[in-house]
Short mmCIF file of C-alpha atoms in Angstrom, two decimals:
data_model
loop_
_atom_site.label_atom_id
_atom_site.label_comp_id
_atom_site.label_asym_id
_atom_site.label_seq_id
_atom_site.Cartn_x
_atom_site.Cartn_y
_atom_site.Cartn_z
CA UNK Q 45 -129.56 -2.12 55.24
CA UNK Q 46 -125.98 -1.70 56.54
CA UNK Q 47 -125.74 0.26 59.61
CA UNK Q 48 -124.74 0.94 62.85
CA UNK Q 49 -126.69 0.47 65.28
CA UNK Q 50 -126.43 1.55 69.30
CA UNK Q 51 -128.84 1.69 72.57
CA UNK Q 52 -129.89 3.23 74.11
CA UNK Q 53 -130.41 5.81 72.27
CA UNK Q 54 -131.21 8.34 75.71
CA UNK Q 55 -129.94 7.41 78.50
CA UNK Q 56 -130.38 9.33 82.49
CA UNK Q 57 -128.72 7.91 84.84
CA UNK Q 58 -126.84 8.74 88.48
CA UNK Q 59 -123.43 8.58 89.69
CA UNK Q 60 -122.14 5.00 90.77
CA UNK Q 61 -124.55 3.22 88.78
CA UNK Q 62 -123.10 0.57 86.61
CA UNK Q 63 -124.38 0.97 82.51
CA UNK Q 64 -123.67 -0.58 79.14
CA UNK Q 65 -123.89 1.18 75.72
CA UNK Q 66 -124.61 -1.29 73.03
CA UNK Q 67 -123.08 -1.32 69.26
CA UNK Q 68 -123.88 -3.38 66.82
CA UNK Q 69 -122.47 -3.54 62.94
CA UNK Q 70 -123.75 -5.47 60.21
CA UNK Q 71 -121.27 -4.71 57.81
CA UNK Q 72 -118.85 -7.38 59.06
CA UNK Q 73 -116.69 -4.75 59.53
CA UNK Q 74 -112.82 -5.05 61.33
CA UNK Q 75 -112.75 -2.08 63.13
CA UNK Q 76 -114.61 -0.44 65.57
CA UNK Q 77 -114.65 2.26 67.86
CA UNK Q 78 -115.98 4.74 70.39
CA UNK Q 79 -116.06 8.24 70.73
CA UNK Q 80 -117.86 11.19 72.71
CA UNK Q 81 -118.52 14.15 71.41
CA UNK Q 82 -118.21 17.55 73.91
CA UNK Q 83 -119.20 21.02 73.11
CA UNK Q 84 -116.19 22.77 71.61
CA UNK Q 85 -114.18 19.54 72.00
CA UNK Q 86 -114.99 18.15 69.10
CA UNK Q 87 -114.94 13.84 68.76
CA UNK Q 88 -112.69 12.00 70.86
CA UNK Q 89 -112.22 8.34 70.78
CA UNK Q 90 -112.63 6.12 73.94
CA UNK Q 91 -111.20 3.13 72.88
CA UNK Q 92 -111.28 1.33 69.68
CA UNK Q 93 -110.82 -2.93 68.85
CA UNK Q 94 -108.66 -3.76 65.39
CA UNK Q 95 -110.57 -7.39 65.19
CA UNK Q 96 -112.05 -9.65 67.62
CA UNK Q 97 -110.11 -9.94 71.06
CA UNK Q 98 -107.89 -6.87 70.53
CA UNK Q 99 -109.19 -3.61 71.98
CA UNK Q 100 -106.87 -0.69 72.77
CA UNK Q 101 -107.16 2.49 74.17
CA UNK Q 102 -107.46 5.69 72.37
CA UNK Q 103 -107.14 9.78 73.88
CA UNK Q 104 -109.68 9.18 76.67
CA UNK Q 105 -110.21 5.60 77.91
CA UNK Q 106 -110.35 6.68 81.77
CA UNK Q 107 -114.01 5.42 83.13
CA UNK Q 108 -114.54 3.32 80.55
CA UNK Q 109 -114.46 -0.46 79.58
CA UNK Q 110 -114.82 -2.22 76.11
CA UNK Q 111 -115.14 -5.73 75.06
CA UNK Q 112 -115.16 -7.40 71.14
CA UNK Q 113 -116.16 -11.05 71.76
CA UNK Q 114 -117.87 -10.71 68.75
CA UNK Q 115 -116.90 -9.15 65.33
CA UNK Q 116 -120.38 -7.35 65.68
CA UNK Q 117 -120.83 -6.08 68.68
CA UNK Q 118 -118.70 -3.49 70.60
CA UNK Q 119 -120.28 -2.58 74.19
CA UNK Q 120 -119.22 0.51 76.20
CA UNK Q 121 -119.11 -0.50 80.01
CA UNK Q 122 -119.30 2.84 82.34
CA UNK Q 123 -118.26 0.81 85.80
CA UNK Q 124 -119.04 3.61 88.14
CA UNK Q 125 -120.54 6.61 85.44
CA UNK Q 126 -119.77 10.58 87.02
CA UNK Q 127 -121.24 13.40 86.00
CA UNK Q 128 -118.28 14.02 83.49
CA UNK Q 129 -119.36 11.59 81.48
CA UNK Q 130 -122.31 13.17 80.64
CA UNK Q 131 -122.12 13.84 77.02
CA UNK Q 132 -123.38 12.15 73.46
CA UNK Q 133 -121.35 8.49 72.57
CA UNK Q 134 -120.82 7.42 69.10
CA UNK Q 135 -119.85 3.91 67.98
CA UNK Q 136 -118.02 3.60 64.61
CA UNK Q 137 -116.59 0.66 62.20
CA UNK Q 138 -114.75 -0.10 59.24
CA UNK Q 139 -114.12 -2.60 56.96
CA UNK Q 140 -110.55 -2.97 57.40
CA UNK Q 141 -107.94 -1.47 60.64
CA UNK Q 142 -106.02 1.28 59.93
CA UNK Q 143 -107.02 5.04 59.25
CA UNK Q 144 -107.22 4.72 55.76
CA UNK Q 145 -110.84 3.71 55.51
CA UNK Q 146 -113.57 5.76 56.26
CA UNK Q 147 -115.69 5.15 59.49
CA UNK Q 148 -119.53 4.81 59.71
CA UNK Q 149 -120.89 6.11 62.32
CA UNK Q 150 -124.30 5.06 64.60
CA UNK Q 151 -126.78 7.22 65.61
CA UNK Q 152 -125.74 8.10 68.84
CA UNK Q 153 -126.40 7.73 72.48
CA UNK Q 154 -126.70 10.60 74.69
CA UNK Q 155 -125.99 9.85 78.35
CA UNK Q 156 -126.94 12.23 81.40
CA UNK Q 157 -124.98 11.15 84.78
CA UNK Q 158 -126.64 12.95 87.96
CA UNK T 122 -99.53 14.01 68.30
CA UNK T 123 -101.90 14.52 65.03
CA UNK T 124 -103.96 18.13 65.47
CA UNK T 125 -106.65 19.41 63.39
CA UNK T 126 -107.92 22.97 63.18
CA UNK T 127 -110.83 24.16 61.86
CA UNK T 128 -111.95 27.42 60.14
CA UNK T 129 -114.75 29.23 60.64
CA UNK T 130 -116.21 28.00 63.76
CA UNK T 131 -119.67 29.21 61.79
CA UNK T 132 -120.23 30.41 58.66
CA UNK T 133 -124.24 31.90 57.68
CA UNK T 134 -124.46 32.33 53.65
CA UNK T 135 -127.04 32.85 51.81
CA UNK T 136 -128.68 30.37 49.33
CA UNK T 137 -126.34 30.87 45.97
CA UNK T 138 -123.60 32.32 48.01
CA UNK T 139 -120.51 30.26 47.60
CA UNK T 140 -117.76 29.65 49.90
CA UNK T 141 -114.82 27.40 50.87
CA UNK T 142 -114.18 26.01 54.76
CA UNK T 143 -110.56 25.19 55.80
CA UNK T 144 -108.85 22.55 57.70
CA UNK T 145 -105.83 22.41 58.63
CA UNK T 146 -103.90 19.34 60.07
CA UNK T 147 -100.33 18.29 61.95
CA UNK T 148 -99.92 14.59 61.51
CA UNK T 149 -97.29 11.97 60.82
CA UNK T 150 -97.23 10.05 58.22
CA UNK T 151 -101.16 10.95 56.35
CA UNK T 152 -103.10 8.37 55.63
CA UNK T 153 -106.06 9.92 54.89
CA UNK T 154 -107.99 13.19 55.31
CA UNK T 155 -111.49 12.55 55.53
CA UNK T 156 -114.76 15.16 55.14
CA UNK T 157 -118.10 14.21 57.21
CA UNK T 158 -121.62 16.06 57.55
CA UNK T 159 -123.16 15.99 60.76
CA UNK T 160 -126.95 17.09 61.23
CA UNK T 161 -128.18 18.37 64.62
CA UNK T 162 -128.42 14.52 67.35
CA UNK T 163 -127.14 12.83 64.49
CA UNK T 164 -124.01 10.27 63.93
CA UNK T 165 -121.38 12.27 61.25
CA UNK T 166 -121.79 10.80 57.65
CA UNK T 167 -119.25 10.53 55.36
CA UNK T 168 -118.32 12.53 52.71
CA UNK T 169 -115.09 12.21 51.20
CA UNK T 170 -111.09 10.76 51.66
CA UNK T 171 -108.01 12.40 50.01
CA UNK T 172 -104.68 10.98 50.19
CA UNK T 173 -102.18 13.08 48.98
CA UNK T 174 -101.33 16.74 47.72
CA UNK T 175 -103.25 17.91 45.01
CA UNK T 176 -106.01 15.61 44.89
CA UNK T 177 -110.10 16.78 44.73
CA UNK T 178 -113.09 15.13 44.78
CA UNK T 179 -116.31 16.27 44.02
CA UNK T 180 -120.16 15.31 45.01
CA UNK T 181 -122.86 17.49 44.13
CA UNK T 182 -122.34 20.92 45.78
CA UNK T 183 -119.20 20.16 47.44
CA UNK T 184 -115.72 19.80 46.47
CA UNK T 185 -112.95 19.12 48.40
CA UNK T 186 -109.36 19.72 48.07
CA UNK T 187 -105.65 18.78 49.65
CA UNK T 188 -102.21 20.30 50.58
CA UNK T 189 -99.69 19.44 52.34
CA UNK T 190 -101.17 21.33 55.26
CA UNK T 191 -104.61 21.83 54.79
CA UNK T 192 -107.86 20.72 53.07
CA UNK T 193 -110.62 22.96 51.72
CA UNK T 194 -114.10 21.89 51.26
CA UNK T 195 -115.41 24.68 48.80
CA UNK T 196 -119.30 24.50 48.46
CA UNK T 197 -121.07 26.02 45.37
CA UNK T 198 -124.24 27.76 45.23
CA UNK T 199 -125.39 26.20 48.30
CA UNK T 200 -128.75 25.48 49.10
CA UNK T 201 -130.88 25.60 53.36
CA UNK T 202 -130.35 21.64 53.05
CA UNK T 203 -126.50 21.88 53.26
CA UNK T 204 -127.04 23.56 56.31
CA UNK T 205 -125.01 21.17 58.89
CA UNK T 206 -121.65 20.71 61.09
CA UNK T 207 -118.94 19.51 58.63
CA UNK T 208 -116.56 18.27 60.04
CA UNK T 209 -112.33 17.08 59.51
CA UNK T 210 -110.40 14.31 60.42
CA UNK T 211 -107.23 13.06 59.70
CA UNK T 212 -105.57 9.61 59.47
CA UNK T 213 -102.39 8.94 60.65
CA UNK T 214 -99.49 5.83 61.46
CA UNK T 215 -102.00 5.02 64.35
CA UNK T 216 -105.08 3.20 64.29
CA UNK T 217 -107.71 6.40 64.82
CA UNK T 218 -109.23 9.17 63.78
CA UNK T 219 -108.37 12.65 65.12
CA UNK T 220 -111.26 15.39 64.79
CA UNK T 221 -111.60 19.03 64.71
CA UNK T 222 -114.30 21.03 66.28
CA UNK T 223 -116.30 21.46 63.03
CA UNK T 224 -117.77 24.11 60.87
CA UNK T 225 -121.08 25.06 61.49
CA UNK T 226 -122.87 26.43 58.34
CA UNK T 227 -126.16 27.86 58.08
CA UNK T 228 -127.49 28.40 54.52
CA UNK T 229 -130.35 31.00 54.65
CA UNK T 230 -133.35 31.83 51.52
#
């Protein structure tokens, strides 16, 4: 089954404490991204990767690492997670870069920083 | 910098009672306007793309439409199971997806 897959899925943690989201894609998709998702903020992308090796940032990278060694995978690094990161993380690929293609989503991680 | 807005912020019908939700979008150079469905602790799912002006696609209840400035996604005779967040994004010269807040519909017997 194609999908995206992430973990964990729920996720409490406290401030300072180093974490990694995992994304997976099986759809040997390009592009991939992340995004959180706020109350009344709608879906705002982290950072996103156009192919192996090339990551970039998107609207609001601050806290935040990524890595694309793989085509695959996609983690989200939290170096030193605060408590206004708390919120619900979505990974998200592609088959090709560029706008024009639509985006599968995964499930979705939600992350509570104390 | 691309903007999407999104009207209603909710919407209740009831079951039968149709109704159209609105997007509108600021962006350079479209490349796509895309419709998703997102249930309650779920990732959004994909609905449909439009390109340009005056194009419409269809799938079951839904149908959605494009200007220039905004899209409509006009839902038919709805039924509880549309019940969801639909949500808007548009496409521009950069690499992402911007968002708007959603529509939250409720659907009602």
């Amino acid at each position: 089954e194609a999908q995206v897959t992430q973990n964990p899925r729920y996720l409490i943690t406290v401030t300072g404490k180093k974490l990694t989201v995992t994304c997976s894609q099986n759809m040997n998709h390009e592009y991939m991204s992340w995004y959180r998702q706020d109350p009344g903020l709608g879906l705002r992308q982290i950072y996103y990767s156009m192919n192996v090796e090339v990551t970039d940032k998107g609207d609001v990278p601050e806290g935040y690492k990524v890595s694309r060694k793989e085509k695959r995978n996609f983690p989200l690094i939290l170096e030193s997670p605060s408590p206004n990161q708390t919120s619900l993380y979505f990974c998200a690929s592609s088959l090709r870069t560029g706008g024009n293609n639509e985006q599968f989503f995964g499930p979705g991680t939600r992350l509570t920083v104390l | 910098e691309d903007q999407v807005t999104q009207s209603p912020e909710a919407l209740r019908l009831q079951e039968g009672e149709s109704s159209s939700l609105n997007c509108s979008y600021t962006v350079s150079g479209l490349r796509g306007l895309f419709w998703y469905r997102q249930d309650p602790g779920k990732g959004p799912e994909f609905l449909f793309t439009l390109y340009s002006a005056g194009e419409e696609k269809e799938k079951e209840r839904l149908k959605a439409t494009l200007t220039k400035k905004e899209s409509f996604l006009h839902i038919t005779a709805p039924k509880p199971e549309d019940s969801a967040t639909y949500l808007c994004a548009v496409a521009g010269t950069a690499s992402k997806l911007t968002f708007g807040t959603g529509t939250r519909l409720q659907v009602t017997l």
